[in-house]
Short mmCIF file of C-alpha atoms in Angstrom, two decimals:
data_model
loop_
_atom_site.label_atom_id
_atom_site.label_comp_id
_atom_site.label_asym_id
_atom_site.label_seq_id
_atom_site.Cartn_x
_atom_site.Cartn_y
_atom_site.Cartn_z
CA MET I 1 -92.10 88.23 -66.26
CA GLY I 2 -95.57 86.88 -65.61
CA ASP I 3 -94.70 83.33 -65.86
CA PHE I 4 -91.76 83.25 -63.42
CA ASP I 5 -92.05 79.52 -62.38
CA PHE I 6 -91.25 79.31 -58.49
CA SER I 7 -92.04 75.63 -58.46
CA ILE I 8 -88.86 75.12 -60.47
CA ILE I 9 -86.98 76.40 -57.39
CA ALA I 10 -88.97 74.59 -55.09
CA THR I 11 -88.35 71.42 -56.61
CA ASN I 12 -84.61 71.92 -57.09
CA TRP I 13 -83.82 73.62 -53.90
CA ARG I 14 -82.13 70.65 -52.42
CA PHE I 15 -79.60 70.55 -55.28
CA LEU I 16 -79.13 74.33 -55.11
CA ALA I 17 -78.55 74.17 -51.38
CA GLU I 18 -75.83 71.45 -51.82
CA GLY I 19 -74.27 73.93 -54.35
CA LEU I 20 -74.51 76.60 -51.79
CA ARG I 21 -73.03 74.47 -49.18
CA TYR I 22 -70.08 73.68 -51.52
CA THR I 23 -69.42 77.30 -52.24
CA VAL I 24 -69.35 78.23 -48.54
CA GLN I 25 -67.08 75.32 -47.93
CA VAL I 26 -64.58 76.40 -50.38
CA THR I 27 -64.82 79.99 -49.16
CA LEU I 28 -64.19 79.10 -45.56
CA THR I 29 -61.31 76.65 -46.37
CA ALA I 30 -59.66 79.33 -48.81
CA MET I 31 -60.12 81.95 -46.22
CA VAL I 32 -58.44 80.20 -43.32
CA GLY I 33 -55.73 78.69 -45.63
CA GLY I 34 -55.23 81.78 -47.49
CA ILE I 35 -54.98 84.04 -44.28
CA LEU I 36 -52.24 81.43 -42.77
CA LEU I 37 -50.17 81.07 -46.06
CA GLY I 38 -50.83 84.79 -46.61
CA THR I 39 -49.62 85.79 -43.17
CA LEU I 40 -46.34 83.65 -43.95
CA LEU I 41 -45.86 85.40 -47.32
CA ALA I 42 -46.42 88.96 -45.66
CA LEU I 43 -43.81 88.18 -42.99
CA MET I 44 -41.28 86.94 -45.77
CA ARG I 45 -41.91 89.93 -47.75
CA LEU I 46 -41.10 92.09 -44.82
CA ALA I 47 -38.10 90.02 -43.60
CA SER I 48 -34.60 91.23 -43.67
CA LEU I 49 -33.16 88.21 -45.93
CA TRP I 50 -33.44 89.25 -49.53
CA PRO I 51 -34.08 85.84 -50.92
CA LEU I 52 -37.16 85.50 -48.66
CA GLN I 53 -38.39 88.65 -49.76
CA TRP I 54 -37.84 87.89 -53.48
CA LEU I 55 -39.73 84.58 -53.01
CA ALA I 56 -42.71 86.16 -51.62
CA ALA I 57 -42.83 89.03 -53.98
CA ALA I 58 -42.45 86.64 -56.75
CA TYR I 59 -45.49 84.43 -55.63
CA ILE I 60 -47.67 87.35 -55.06
CA ASN I 61 -47.04 89.20 -58.16
CA PHE I 62 -47.51 86.07 -60.04
CA PHE I 63 -50.86 85.16 -58.57
CA ARG I 64 -52.03 88.83 -58.91
CA SER I 65 -51.24 89.09 -62.48
CA VAL I 66 -53.11 86.08 -63.96
CA PRO I 67 -56.87 85.61 -64.24
CA LEU I 68 -58.52 83.53 -61.59
CA VAL I 69 -60.24 81.31 -64.14
CA GLN I 70 -56.97 80.36 -65.70
CA VAL I 71 -55.43 79.33 -62.53
CA ILE I 72 -58.55 77.21 -61.83
CA LEU I 73 -58.18 75.43 -64.96
CA ALA I 74 -54.34 75.13 -64.89
CA VAL I 75 -54.15 73.72 -61.51
CA TYR I 76 -56.98 71.32 -62.20
CA LEU I 77 -54.77 69.97 -65.12
CA ILE I 78 -51.26 70.29 -63.89
CA LEU I 79 -51.84 69.21 -60.16
CA PRO I 80 -52.50 65.54 -61.18
CA LEU I 81 -49.22 65.77 -63.42
CA LEU I 82 -47.32 67.02 -60.50
CA LEU I 83 -48.53 64.52 -58.01
CA GLN I 84 -48.05 61.60 -60.58
CA PHE I 85 -44.39 63.04 -60.99
CA LEU I 86 -43.90 63.06 -57.01
CA THR I 87 -45.66 59.84 -55.99
CA GLY I 88 -45.30 57.82 -59.35
CA ARG I 89 -48.92 56.78 -59.30
CA LEU I 90 -51.95 58.41 -60.98
CA ILE I 91 -54.33 60.04 -58.31
CA PRO I 92 -57.53 61.43 -59.54
CA ILE I 93 -58.29 64.66 -57.73
CA GLY I 94 -61.69 65.66 -59.39
CA ALA I 95 -62.81 69.18 -59.90
CA ASP I 96 -64.32 69.78 -56.73
CA ASN I 97 -61.26 69.03 -54.63
CA SER I 98 -58.75 70.79 -56.82
CA ALA I 99 -60.79 74.06 -56.35
CA TYR I 100 -60.01 73.99 -52.48
CA PHE I 101 -56.32 73.92 -53.32
CA THR I 102 -56.52 76.50 -56.09
CA PHE I 103 -58.55 79.07 -54.10
CA THR I 104 -56.17 78.67 -51.08
CA ILE I 105 -52.95 79.20 -52.99
CA PHE I 106 -54.62 81.93 -55.18
CA GLU I 107 -56.29 84.07 -52.39
CA ALA I 108 -53.10 83.76 -50.22
CA ALA I 109 -51.43 86.28 -52.60
CA TYR I 110 -54.20 88.81 -52.16
CA TYR I 111 -54.45 88.15 -48.36
CA ALA I 112 -50.82 88.46 -48.10
CA GLU I 113 -50.85 92.18 -49.49
CA ILE I 114 -53.67 93.11 -47.03
CA ILE I 115 -51.60 91.43 -44.09
CA ARG I 116 -48.45 93.29 -45.09
CA SER I 117 -50.15 96.69 -45.19
CA GLY I 118 -51.77 95.73 -41.88
CA ILE I 119 -48.53 94.92 -40.43
CA GLN I 120 -46.92 98.10 -41.66
CA SER I 121 -49.67 100.03 -40.03
CA VAL I 122 -48.38 99.12 -36.63
CA PRO I 123 -46.11 101.73 -35.34
CA ARG I 124 -42.44 100.99 -35.54
CA GLY I 125 -42.20 101.74 -31.93
CA GLN I 126 -44.12 98.61 -31.11
CA VAL I 127 -41.54 96.42 -32.49
CA ALA I 128 -38.71 98.24 -30.81
CA ALA I 129 -40.59 97.87 -27.68
CA GLY I 130 -40.95 94.19 -28.10
CA TYR I 131 -37.28 93.78 -28.70
CA ALA I 132 -36.43 95.98 -25.81
CA LEU I 133 -38.53 93.78 -23.29
CA GLY I 134 -36.31 91.00 -24.54
CA PHE I 135 -38.79 89.35 -26.83
CA THR I 136 -37.49 87.30 -29.77
CA TYR I 137 -38.61 88.04 -33.40
CA SER I 138 -41.33 85.37 -33.19
CA GLN I 139 -42.73 86.55 -29.82
CA THR I 140 -42.68 90.18 -31.06
CA MET I 141 -44.71 89.21 -34.03
CA ARG I 142 -47.03 86.86 -32.26
CA LEU I 143 -47.61 88.80 -28.99
CA VAL I 144 -47.27 92.44 -30.13
CA VAL I 145 -47.42 93.26 -33.65
CA LEU I 146 -49.80 90.70 -35.37
CA PRO I 147 -52.52 91.04 -32.90
CA GLN I 148 -52.76 94.71 -33.40
CA ALA I 149 -52.27 94.30 -37.31
CA PHE I 150 -55.15 91.73 -37.62
CA ARG I 151 -57.36 94.24 -35.71
CA ASN I 152 -56.47 96.91 -38.16
CA MET I 153 -57.16 94.85 -41.10
CA LEU I 154 -60.01 92.76 -40.11
CA PRO I 155 -62.44 94.69 -42.34
CA VAL I 156 -60.44 94.43 -45.24
CA LEU I 157 -59.75 90.86 -44.89
CA LEU I 158 -63.76 90.30 -44.57
CA THR I 159 -64.21 92.36 -47.65
CA GLN I 160 -61.68 90.25 -49.71
CA THR I 161 -63.45 87.14 -48.40
CA ILE I 162 -66.89 88.66 -49.81
CA VAL I 163 -64.95 88.98 -53.17
CA LEU I 164 -63.70 85.24 -52.74
CA PHE I 165 -67.15 83.90 -51.98
CA GLN I 166 -68.31 85.64 -55.32
CA ASP I 167 -65.34 84.31 -57.23
CA VAL I 168 -65.96 80.69 -56.34
CA SER I 169 -68.74 80.81 -58.98
CA LEU I 170 -65.77 80.61 -61.56
CA VAL I 171 -65.28 76.92 -60.84
CA TYR I 172 -67.85 76.84 -63.65
CA ALA I 173 -64.71 76.68 -65.85
CA ILE I 174 -63.98 73.26 -64.51
CA GLY I 175 -67.51 71.94 -64.28
CA ALA I 176 -67.55 71.79 -60.38
CA THR I 177 -70.91 71.97 -58.76
CA ASP I 178 -71.03 75.07 -56.67
CA PHE I 179 -74.00 77.38 -56.20
CA PHE I 180 -74.01 78.90 -59.57
CA GLY I 181 -72.83 75.58 -61.20
CA ALA I 182 -75.82 73.69 -59.56
CA ALA I 183 -78.22 76.43 -61.00
CA ASP I 184 -76.41 76.07 -64.50
CA LYS I 185 -76.90 72.32 -64.54
CA ILE I 186 -80.44 72.59 -63.62
CA THR I 187 -80.92 75.20 -66.50
CA GLN I 188 -79.30 72.80 -68.89
CA ARG I 189 -81.82 70.16 -67.85
CA ASP I 190 -85.07 72.13 -67.36
CA LEU I 191 -84.39 75.14 -69.73
CA ARG I 192 -85.50 77.74 -67.28
CA PRO I 193 -82.69 80.13 -67.22
CA VAL I 194 -84.67 83.14 -66.05
CA GLU I 195 -85.68 81.16 -62.70
CA MET I 196 -82.33 79.70 -62.07
CA TYR I 197 -80.02 82.58 -63.00
CA THR I 198 -82.18 85.06 -61.21
CA THR I 199 -82.32 83.00 -58.07
CA VAL I 200 -78.65 82.82 -58.04
CA ALA I 201 -78.18 86.50 -58.42
CA VAL I 202 -80.66 87.40 -55.88
CA VAL I 203 -79.25 84.94 -53.16
CA TYR I 204 -75.82 86.21 -53.88
CA PHE I 205 -76.86 89.79 -53.63
CA VAL I 206 -78.74 89.35 -50.39
CA LEU I 207 -75.80 87.30 -48.73
CA CYS I 208 -73.10 89.78 -49.91
CA PHE I 209 -75.02 92.96 -49.35
CA ALA I 210 -75.76 91.86 -45.88
CA LEU I 211 -72.01 90.61 -45.08
CA SER I 212 -70.74 93.98 -46.53
CA ARG I 213 -72.91 96.01 -44.33
CA LEU I 214 -71.80 93.87 -41.35
CA VAL I 215 -68.23 94.69 -42.29
CA LYS I 216 -69.04 98.30 -42.28
CA TYR I 217 -70.56 98.17 -38.98
CA LEU I 218 -67.60 96.21 -37.56
CA GLN I 219 -65.22 98.77 -39.05
CA SER I 220 -66.77 101.62 -37.13
CA ARG I 221 -66.83 99.19 -33.89
CA ILE I 222 -63.05 98.14 -33.99
CA ALA I 223 -61.30 101.18 -35.01
CA ILE I 224 -58.51 101.67 -32.89
CA ILE I 225 -58.55 104.66 -30.52
CA ARG I 226 -55.08 106.16 -30.42
CA MET R 1 -42.04 63.35 -65.20
CA ASN R 2 -43.25 61.63 -68.38
CA TYR R 3 -44.60 64.92 -69.87
CA HIS R 4 -43.83 65.30 -73.53
CA TRP R 5 -42.51 68.97 -74.00
CA ASP R 6 -43.05 70.29 -77.56
CA TRP R 7 -42.72 74.04 -78.02
CA LEU R 8 -43.05 73.60 -81.81
CA PHE R 9 -46.64 72.68 -81.81
CA PHE R 10 -47.40 76.29 -81.82
CA PHE R 11 -46.44 76.19 -85.52
CA GLN R 12 -48.68 73.27 -86.23
CA GLU R 13 -51.76 73.69 -88.22
CA ALA R 14 -54.96 73.54 -86.27
CA ASP R 15 -58.30 72.21 -87.76
CA ASP R 16 -59.14 75.60 -89.32
CA GLY R 17 -56.04 76.19 -91.45
CA LEU R 18 -54.53 78.51 -88.93
CA MET R 19 -51.52 77.86 -86.91
CA TYR R 20 -52.00 77.61 -83.02
CA TYR R 21 -49.86 80.56 -82.29
CA GLN R 22 -52.41 82.47 -84.59
CA TRP R 23 -55.05 81.14 -82.25
CA VAL R 24 -53.18 82.80 -79.32
CA LEU R 25 -52.84 85.99 -81.16
CA SER R 26 -56.29 86.26 -82.03
CA GLY R 27 -57.48 85.58 -78.54
CA LEU R 28 -54.96 88.21 -77.42
CA GLY R 29 -56.70 90.63 -80.00
CA TRP R 30 -60.29 90.04 -78.56
CA THR R 31 -58.87 90.20 -74.98
CA VAL R 32 -57.54 93.77 -75.67
CA ALA R 33 -60.60 94.78 -77.51
CA VAL R 34 -63.09 93.38 -74.86
CA SER R 35 -60.87 94.93 -71.89
CA LEU R 36 -60.35 98.59 -73.69
CA THR R 37 -63.91 98.92 -74.64
CA SER R 38 -65.34 97.66 -71.18
CA LEU R 39 -63.09 100.02 -69.56
CA ALA R 40 -64.03 103.06 -71.52
CA ILE R 41 -67.66 102.14 -70.63
CA ALA R 42 -66.71 101.54 -67.02
CA LEU R 43 -64.83 105.09 -66.78
CA LEU R 44 -67.98 106.84 -67.93
CA LEU R 45 -70.25 104.99 -65.92
CA GLY R 46 -68.06 105.02 -62.99
CA SER R 47 -67.41 108.72 -63.18
CA ALA R 48 -71.19 109.59 -63.55
CA PHE R 49 -72.54 107.46 -60.68
CA GLY R 50 -69.34 108.38 -58.49
CA VAL R 51 -70.13 112.00 -58.91
CA MET R 52 -73.92 111.59 -58.30
CA ARG R 53 -72.92 110.08 -54.98
CA THR R 54 -71.17 113.23 -53.98
CA THR R 55 -73.82 115.64 -54.91
CA PRO R 56 -76.09 117.15 -52.23
CA ASN R 57 -79.22 115.66 -54.02
CA ARG R 58 -80.60 112.67 -51.91
CA TRP R 59 -82.13 110.99 -54.94
CA LEU R 60 -79.07 111.00 -56.94
CA ILE R 61 -77.14 109.56 -54.10
CA ALA R 62 -79.64 106.76 -53.66
CA ILE R 63 -79.45 105.80 -57.39
CA GLY R 64 -75.60 105.86 -57.28
CA ASP R 65 -75.51 103.92 -54.07
CA THR R 66 -77.92 101.17 -55.34
CA TYR R 67 -75.93 100.78 -58.66
CA VAL R 68 -72.79 100.31 -56.81
CA ASP R 69 -74.51 97.69 -54.13
CA VAL R 70 -76.07 95.81 -57.01
CA PHE R 71 -73.12 95.35 -59.37
CA ARG R 72 -70.45 94.82 -56.56
CA ASN R 73 -72.61 92.18 -54.64
CA ILE R 74 -73.36 89.68 -57.64
CA PRO R 75 -70.54 87.64 -59.15
CA LEU R 76 -69.33 88.61 -62.70
CA ILE R 77 -70.24 85.43 -64.29
CA VAL R 78 -73.75 85.44 -62.83
CA GLN R 79 -74.17 89.18 -64.12
CA LEU R 80 -72.88 88.01 -67.64
CA PHE R 81 -75.40 85.18 -67.74
CA LEU R 82 -78.26 87.57 -66.58
CA TRP R 83 -77.42 89.83 -69.51
CA PHE R 84 -77.22 86.83 -71.96
CA PHE R 85 -79.79 84.50 -70.93
CA VAL R 86 -82.36 86.20 -68.64
CA LEU R 87 -82.59 89.76 -70.02
CA PRO R 88 -83.65 88.64 -73.71
CA GLU R 89 -86.66 86.68 -71.99
CA LEU R 90 -87.71 89.50 -69.94
CA VAL R 91 -88.05 92.14 -72.66
CA PRO R 92 -90.76 92.02 -75.32
CA ARG R 93 -90.58 89.07 -77.71
CA ASP R 94 -89.12 91.02 -80.79
CA ILE R 95 -86.47 92.83 -78.78
CA GLY R 96 -85.64 89.40 -77.07
CA LEU R 97 -85.21 87.64 -80.33
CA TRP R 98 -83.03 90.44 -81.84
CA MET R 99 -80.78 90.35 -78.89
CA LYS R 100 -80.48 86.77 -79.12
CA GLN R 101 -79.91 86.44 -82.94
CA ASP R 102 -78.58 89.61 -84.11
CA LEU R 103 -77.00 91.54 -81.37
CA PRO R 104 -73.21 90.71 -81.49
CA TYR R 105 -71.98 88.77 -78.40
CA PHE R 106 -69.21 91.37 -78.06
CA VAL R 107 -71.62 94.34 -77.36
CA THR R 108 -73.44 92.32 -74.64
CA ALA R 109 -70.16 91.09 -73.04
CA VAL R 110 -68.72 94.51 -72.98
CA ILE R 111 -71.61 96.18 -71.44
CA GLY R 112 -71.92 93.46 -68.92
CA LEU R 113 -68.10 93.96 -68.23
CA GLY R 114 -68.46 97.73 -68.23
CA LEU R 115 -71.24 97.70 -65.79
CA PHE R 116 -69.42 95.44 -63.31
CA THR R 117 -66.24 97.51 -63.54
CA GLY R 118 -68.04 100.84 -63.47
CA ALA R 119 -69.39 99.99 -59.87
CA ARG R 120 -65.74 99.61 -58.78
CA ILE R 121 -64.69 102.81 -60.49
CA ALA R 122 -67.67 104.60 -59.03
CA GLU R 123 -66.41 103.70 -55.48
CA GLN R 124 -62.76 105.05 -56.43
CA VAL R 125 -64.20 108.38 -57.97
CA LYS R 126 -66.30 109.06 -54.96
CA ALA R 127 -63.65 108.39 -52.62
CA GLY R 128 -61.40 110.76 -54.63
CA ILE R 129 -63.96 113.63 -54.54
CA ASN R 130 -64.60 113.04 -50.90
CA SER R 131 -60.99 113.20 -50.10
CA LEU R 132 -60.92 116.82 -51.38
CA SER R 133 -61.33 119.37 -48.53
CA ARG R 134 -65.02 121.05 -48.54
CA GLY R 135 -63.37 124.36 -49.01
CA GLN R 136 -62.53 123.50 -52.85
CA ARG R 137 -66.24 123.49 -53.50
CA PHE R 138 -67.05 126.49 -51.59
CA ALA R 139 -64.43 128.54 -53.25
CA GLY R 140 -65.88 127.35 -56.62
CA LEU R 141 -69.34 128.37 -55.58
CA ALA R 142 -67.94 131.63 -54.31
CA LEU R 143 -66.42 132.43 -57.52
CA GLY R 144 -70.04 131.99 -59.13
CA PHE R 145 -69.68 128.56 -60.43
CA THR R 146 -72.55 126.48 -60.71
CA GLU R 147 -72.51 123.01 -58.84
CA TRP R 148 -71.67 121.42 -62.21
CA GLN R 149 -68.90 123.78 -62.98
CA THR R 150 -67.33 123.15 -59.42
CA TYR R 151 -67.08 119.55 -60.58
CA ARG R 152 -65.88 120.35 -64.14
CA TYR R 153 -63.24 122.95 -63.23
CA VAL R 154 -62.21 122.48 -59.55
CA ARG R 155 -62.87 119.03 -58.10
CA LEU R 156 -62.73 116.42 -60.85
CA PRO R 157 -59.40 117.64 -62.26
CA MET R 158 -57.87 116.94 -58.88
CA ALA R 159 -59.91 113.94 -57.66
CA TYR R 160 -58.94 112.05 -60.98
CA ARG R 161 -55.44 112.67 -60.24
CA ILE R 162 -55.74 111.41 -56.51
CA VAL R 163 -57.44 108.15 -57.80
CA LEU R 164 -55.14 107.40 -60.70
CA PRO R 165 -53.27 104.85 -58.84
CA ALA R 166 -56.48 103.04 -58.00
CA LEU R 167 -57.75 103.47 -61.45
CA THR R 168 -54.60 101.82 -62.78
CA SER R 169 -55.12 98.65 -60.92
CA GLU R 170 -58.88 98.56 -61.94
CA ALA R 171 -57.57 98.85 -65.60
CA MET R 172 -55.35 95.82 -64.86
CA ASN R 173 -58.22 94.00 -63.37
CA VAL R 174 -60.22 94.34 -66.34
CA TYR R 175 -57.91 92.32 -68.37
CA LYS R 176 -58.17 89.55 -65.58
CA ASN R 177 -61.98 89.84 -65.39
CA SER R 178 -62.33 89.96 -69.13
CA ALA R 179 -61.29 86.25 -69.28
CA VAL R 180 -64.64 85.39 -67.75
CA THR R 181 -66.37 86.43 -70.92
CA TYR R 182 -65.28 83.20 -72.49
CA SER R 183 -68.21 81.81 -70.80
CA VAL R 184 -70.71 83.75 -72.98
CA GLY R 185 -68.82 82.89 -76.25
CA ILE R 186 -66.21 85.49 -76.60
CA LEU R 187 -63.16 84.01 -78.44
CA GLU R 188 -60.63 85.58 -76.11
CA LEU R 189 -57.35 84.52 -74.75
CA TYR R 190 -58.73 82.06 -72.06
CA PHE R 191 -61.14 80.59 -74.45
CA GLN R 192 -58.21 79.87 -76.92
CA TYR R 193 -56.20 78.60 -73.90
CA LYS R 194 -58.90 76.02 -73.10
CA GLN R 195 -59.48 75.24 -76.66
CA ILE R 196 -55.81 74.58 -77.42
CA ILE R 197 -55.50 72.33 -74.38
CA GLU R 198 -58.33 70.29 -75.68
CA LYS R 199 -56.77 69.92 -78.96
CA THR R 200 -53.16 69.33 -78.30
CA SER R 201 -52.86 68.46 -74.34
CA GLN R 202 -49.68 70.48 -74.36
CA VAL R 203 -50.68 71.95 -71.11
CA LEU R 204 -47.57 73.31 -69.61
CA GLU R 205 -46.48 75.17 -72.66
CA ILE R 206 -49.63 76.90 -73.44
CA THR R 207 -50.13 77.84 -69.67
CA ILE R 208 -46.68 79.40 -69.80
CA VAL R 209 -47.37 81.36 -72.99
CA ILE R 210 -50.99 82.47 -71.91
CA THR R 211 -49.59 83.52 -68.64
CA LEU R 212 -46.95 85.70 -70.14
CA ALA R 213 -49.63 87.25 -72.54
CA TYR R 214 -51.74 88.26 -69.66
CA PHE R 215 -48.64 89.66 -67.74
CA VAL R 216 -47.59 91.68 -70.85
CA VAL R 217 -50.96 93.43 -71.40
CA ALA R 218 -51.41 94.10 -67.63
CA PHE R 219 -47.86 95.50 -67.48
CA ALA R 220 -48.22 97.62 -70.74
CA THR R 221 -51.64 99.01 -69.23
CA ASN R 222 -49.62 99.71 -65.84
CA ARG R 223 -46.81 101.63 -67.80
CA LEU R 224 -49.46 103.68 -69.86
CA PHE R 225 -51.33 104.84 -66.47
CA ALA R 226 -47.88 105.60 -65.11
CA TRP R 227 -47.00 107.62 -68.22
CA ILE R 228 -50.44 109.54 -67.75
CA GLU R 229 -49.95 109.93 -64.05
CA GLN R 230 -46.54 111.55 -64.77
CA ARG R 231 -47.77 113.84 -67.57
CA SER R 232 -50.85 114.91 -65.60
CA ARG R 233 -48.84 115.80 -62.34
CA VAL R 234 -49.53 119.20 -60.78
CA PRO R 235 -46.00 120.39 -59.62
CA GLY R 236 -45.85 120.79 -55.81
CA MET R 237 -48.87 118.33 -55.19
CA ILE R 238 -48.01 115.23 -53.55
CA ALA R 239 -51.23 113.56 -54.96
CA GLY R 240 -49.84 113.92 -58.30
CA GLY R 241 -47.54 110.79 -57.39
CA GLN R 242 -44.11 109.94 -58.51
CA GLY R 243 -45.23 108.57 -61.86
CA GLY R 244 -46.15 105.19 -60.78
CA LYS R 245 -42.77 104.48 -59.15
#
């Protein structure tokens, strides 16, 4: 332990920071995209048309029952095949770009379940009240139900985002250079596993711990008084 | 699509004389072994730390909270790398060498995954115990039970029943998380998936098969827990659930 070499971190901090930036970018993209797609899926799942319900349930259950690492690799390999089939041309995507897509579609399934329970936590009377005021379905959802639902589920959505932030480290499977990937590549070159992996662990811990405390604080602040 | 479908490749012989479907089966075996062992460790650790967090003792609470905070806020793959590549360098030289050379990968991986999952289970167990009314503990103490006995005979039997649905989804998560252990050399299902793709390029067939395999083990676990839930139900209690329906 005595020979923990901080200079390794100092000389490589730029590469590590690049990795962390990529991790944050994937997290934010997947969060925004996942919540949008997840809202759509949740509304489909709660719709009165059974084909919509069935489609949404199939999507959600599928992604919730496969390991993320497998999806990351499968999309990375299958997406180019699919694009080639659709456009007739070979389009190289690259590991870094395919991860944005993978995490968005994967996290959407998890966000959808959170959003569904959020929507269901809004009392039925609110929907009835919307219709009674002459609102259409989309107006009722947009102006009455979703704003309340999102307020209720904000802490859970953010907690899921912290999980997502940690899960980005799994792009290791396709060799993309996220924060952990960057540290791993430096380790392969300099053979300093202790310094590199410990740094990653500490940084992840500090960030996620701080964020989860923030979520806890938020939870107490925004609880709806009924 | 100019993809060449070939389902029969599973019956072709691989480099090591086995057929590809046998690679899949051996991977499945390792996945189940890693998952079940980790789950057992996680249940023990999770219960111990979960209970600690509900005791009146300030120090026990602090230890339990620290465990949960540390293991929930570091990604699983980073935790596994810490156990495999960092810990052997920090302990005395002889022990480090032994860990690197003689300690089976399986043991380290299972402990890593167990500690990671245990933190989540500790959270559930704590929530389960806290959902019981205070009167349960008081009643136990009034009957002359020690603090430990109130857990053993009064609170835990109820708390476990309450958190069984949450434990079910944790148990299903373990299968998915066990895929990450490929990164530290466990030859489980995902490792075989990766390897078969490299050898044969039959991406679509193998993706379908592996996905189904994961689905089957997770579903079997779900049914097993539903069965436990039904068998352990206390008549008249809502918390006993409907047997996972």
